[in-house]
PDB file of C-alpha atoms in Angstrom:
ATOM      1  CA  MET A   1      86.768  93.562  81.827  1.00 41.00           C
ATOM      2  CA  GLU A   2      89.650  93.054  84.249  1.00 52.00           C
ATOM      3  CA  GLN A   3      88.576  94.967  88.119  1.00 68.00           C
ATOM      4  CA  GLU A   4      91.271  96.802  89.100  1.00 89.00           C
ATOM      5  CA  HIS A   5      93.485  95.469  91.756  1.00 95.00           C
ATOM      6  CA  PRO A   6      92.408  97.934  94.880  1.00 96.00           C
ATOM      7  CA  LEU A   7      94.794 100.614  96.803  1.00 97.00           C
ATOM      8  CA  VAL A   8      96.442  99.327  99.735  1.00 97.00           C
ATOM      9  CA  ARG A   9      95.701 102.407 101.487  1.00 96.00           C
ATOM     10  CA  ASP A  10      91.385 101.294 101.339  1.00 96.00           C
ATOM     11  CA  VAL A  11      92.457  98.188 102.187  1.00 96.00           C
ATOM     12  CA  PHE A  12      94.883  98.603 105.127  1.00 96.00           C
ATOM     13  CA  PRO A  13      95.146 102.095 105.520  1.00 95.00           C
ATOM     14  CA  GLU A  14      96.744 101.720 109.245  1.00 95.00           C
ATOM     15  CA  LEU A  15      99.655  99.863 107.547  1.00 97.00           C
ATOM     16  CA  ILE A  16     100.004 102.857 104.697  1.00 97.00           C
ATOM     17  CA  SER A  17     100.577 105.318 107.454  1.00 96.00           C
ATOM     18  CA  GLU A  18     102.613 103.348 109.086  1.00 97.00           C
ATOM     19  CA  LEU A  19     105.036 102.561 105.994  1.00 98.00           C
ATOM     20  CA  MET A  20     104.657 106.463 104.944  1.00 98.00           C
ATOM     21  CA  ALA A  21     106.108 107.894 108.479  1.00 98.00           C
ATOM     22  CA  LEU A  22     108.714 104.699 108.610  1.00 98.00           C
ATOM     23  CA  LEU A  23     109.890 105.750 104.820  1.00 98.00           C
ATOM     24  CA  GLU A  24     110.024 109.143 105.851  1.00 97.00           C
ATOM     25  CA  ASP A  25     112.221 108.396 108.788  1.00 97.00           C
ATOM     26  CA  GLU A  26     114.762 106.075 106.687  1.00 96.00           C
ATOM     27  CA  GLY A  27     115.122 109.293 104.094  1.00 97.00           C
ATOM     28  CA  GLU A  28     112.974 106.779 101.772  1.00 97.00           C
ATOM     29  CA  ARG A  29     111.002 110.107 100.741  1.00 97.00           C
ATOM     30  CA  GLU A  30     110.401 109.434  97.161  1.00 97.00           C
ATOM     31  CA  LEU A  31     108.715 105.601  98.194  1.00 98.00           C
ATOM     32  CA  SER A  32     107.383 107.030 101.066  1.00 97.00           C
ATOM     33  CA  ILE A  33     105.288 109.213  98.382  1.00 97.00           C
ATOM     34  CA  CYS A  34     104.827 105.932  96.000  1.00 96.00           C
ATOM     35  CA  ALA A  35     103.861 104.204  99.099  1.00 97.00           C
ATOM     36  CA  TRP A  36     100.373 106.202  99.370  1.00 97.00           C
ATOM     37  CA  ASP A  37      99.861 104.507  96.027  1.00 97.00           C
ATOM     38  CA  LEU A  38     100.101 100.917  96.284  1.00 97.00           C
ATOM     39  CA  ARG A  39      97.623  98.323  95.065  1.00 97.00           C
ATOM     40  CA  LEU A  40      97.163  94.530  96.252  1.00 97.00           C
ATOM     41  CA  PHE A  41      97.809  92.338  94.262  1.00 96.00           C
ATOM     42  CA  GLY A  42      97.321  89.466  97.182  1.00 93.00           C
ATOM     43  CA  GLU A  43      98.237  88.241  99.901  1.00 92.00           C
ATOM     44  CA  CYS A  44     101.578  85.521 100.698  1.00 90.00           C
ATOM     45  CA  GLY A  45      99.415  83.011 101.093  1.00 85.00           C
ATOM     46  CA  CYS A  46     102.191  80.753 103.170  1.00 91.00           C
ATOM     47  CA  ARG A  47      99.987  80.293 105.885  1.00 90.00           C
ATOM     48  CA  ASP A  48     102.337  80.688 108.861  1.00 94.00           C
ATOM     49  CA  ASP A  49     100.314  82.349 111.424  1.00 93.00           C
ATOM     50  CA  PHE A  50     103.053  85.099 111.618  1.00 96.00           C
ATOM     51  CA  CYS A  51     102.933  86.299 108.281  1.00 97.00           C
ATOM     52  CA  GLN A  52     100.735  89.412 106.484  1.00 96.00           C
ATOM     53  CA  SER A  53     102.633  89.442 103.884  1.00 97.00           C
ATOM     54  CA  ILE A  54     101.490  91.395 101.249  1.00 96.00           C
ATOM     55  CA  ARG A  55     102.283  91.627  97.099  1.00 96.00           C
ATOM     56  CA  THR A  56     101.582  95.051  95.377  1.00 97.00           C
ATOM     57  CA  SER A  57     102.941  93.744  91.917  1.00 95.00           C
ATOM     58  CA  ASP A  58     102.433  91.062  89.700  1.00 91.00           C
ATOM     59  CA  HIS A  59     105.075  88.766  89.988  1.00 86.00           C
ATOM     60  CA  PRO A  60     105.421  84.835  89.586  1.00 81.00           C
ATOM     61  CA  GLN A  61     105.854  83.420  92.920  1.00 79.00           C
ATOM     62  CA  GLY A  62     108.875  81.852  93.906  1.00 81.00           C
ATOM     63  CA  GLN A  63     111.167  84.015  90.908  1.00 85.00           C
ATOM     64  CA  PRO A  64     113.843  86.151  91.780  1.00 89.00           C
ATOM     65  CA  TYR A  65     113.409  90.025  90.874  1.00 90.00           C
ATOM     66  CA  GLY A  66     116.408  90.621  89.103  1.00 89.00           C
ATOM     67  CA  ALA A  67     118.297  93.344  88.459  1.00 91.00           C
ATOM     68  CA  GLY A  68     117.249  96.855  90.348  1.00 93.00           C
ATOM     69  CA  HIS A  69     115.667  95.267  93.065  1.00 95.00           C
ATOM     70  CA  ARG A  70     116.715  95.816  96.789  1.00 96.00           C
ATOM     71  CA  CYS A  71     115.372  95.289  99.636  1.00 96.00           C
ATOM     72  CA  VAL A  72     114.457  98.336 102.684  1.00 97.00           C
ATOM     73  CA  PRO A  73     114.484  96.990 105.987  1.00 98.00           C
ATOM     74  CA  LEU A  74     111.682  99.525 108.461  1.00 98.00           C
ATOM     75  CA  SER A  75     111.862  99.581 112.183  1.00 96.00           C
ATOM     76  CA  PRO A  76     108.261  99.574 112.974  1.00 97.00           C
ATOM     77  CA  SER A  77     107.650  99.604 117.066  1.00 95.00           C
ATOM     78  CA  THR A  78     106.261  96.070 116.719  1.00 95.00           C
ATOM     79  CA  GLY A  79     107.470  93.173 114.274  1.00 97.00           C
ATOM     80  CA  MET A  80     108.702  93.161 110.737  1.00 98.00           C
ATOM     81  CA  LEU A  81     108.343  95.516 107.831  1.00 98.00           C
ATOM     82  CA  ILE A  82     110.675  94.752 104.609  1.00 98.00           C
ATOM     83  CA  LEU A  83     109.874  96.072 101.344  1.00 98.00           C
ATOM     84  CA  ASP A  84     110.896  94.420  98.501  1.00 97.00           C
ATOM     85  CA  VAL A  85     112.230  97.457  95.626  1.00 97.00           C
ATOM     86  CA  VAL A  86     112.344  97.429  92.205  1.00 96.00           C
ATOM     87  CA  ASP A  87     113.302  99.988  90.022  1.00 95.00           C
ATOM     88  CA  HIS A  88     112.244 102.188  92.770  1.00 94.00           C
ATOM     89  CA  ARG A  89     108.938 101.144  93.005  1.00 96.00           C
ATOM     90  CA  ILE A  90     107.749  99.321  95.826  1.00 98.00           C
ATOM     91  CA  VAL A  91     106.614  95.047  94.542  1.00 97.00           C
ATOM     92  CA  TYR A  92     106.194  93.099  98.290  1.00 96.00           C
ATOM     93  CA  VAL A  93     105.706  94.404 101.402  1.00 98.00           C
ATOM     94  CA  GLU A  94     106.825  91.326 104.126  1.00 97.00           C
ATOM     95  CA  VAL A  95     104.628  92.159 107.343  1.00 98.00           C
ATOM     96  CA  LEU A  96     105.986  89.627 109.930  1.00 98.00           C
ATOM     97  CA  GLN A  97     105.180  88.876 113.571  1.00 97.00           C
ATOM     98  CA  ARG A  98     102.750  91.990 113.786  1.00 96.00           C
ATOM     99  CA  PRO A  99      99.129  92.063 115.608  1.00 93.00           C
ATOM    100  CA  THR A 100      96.876  91.017 112.935  1.00 91.00           C
ATOM    101  CA  MET A 101      95.818  93.828 110.479  1.00 91.00           C
ATOM    102  CA  CYS A 102      92.344  95.562 110.414  1.00 83.00           C
ATOM    103  CA  ARG A 103      90.884  95.097 106.987  1.00 85.00           C
ATOM    104  CA  GLN A 104      88.603  97.077 105.575  1.00 83.00           C
ATOM    105  CA  ASP A 105      85.598  96.056 103.418  1.00 74.00           C
ATOM    106  CA  LEU A 106      85.694  97.553 100.258  1.00 67.00           C
ATOM    107  CA  LYS A 107      82.406  99.629  99.029  1.00 60.00           C
ATOM    108  CA  SER A 108      81.616  97.905  95.527  1.00 49.00           C
TER     109      SER A 108
END
């Protein structure tokens, strides 16, 4: 049986708290609520030292998101946070030029 993808809030709790607050500030209440249940499908993998972006949906790398896609730039105190949203669902979180995120160990 395939293991379920971990919740981002369990792996990067500070990121989710910040995302929820910033989305509320931008008037994106629905996305703020959805952020609580984001799952970590994978990390960017670009290997750029300024990038800590994460995939929160299964999507073929390098393929456009298509209809229903929009970008939601946020205004954090440091660096950049930009969300890719498809049909009111956060599918990718760009985390750029920010301090290293503290990854929480998941208990088995």
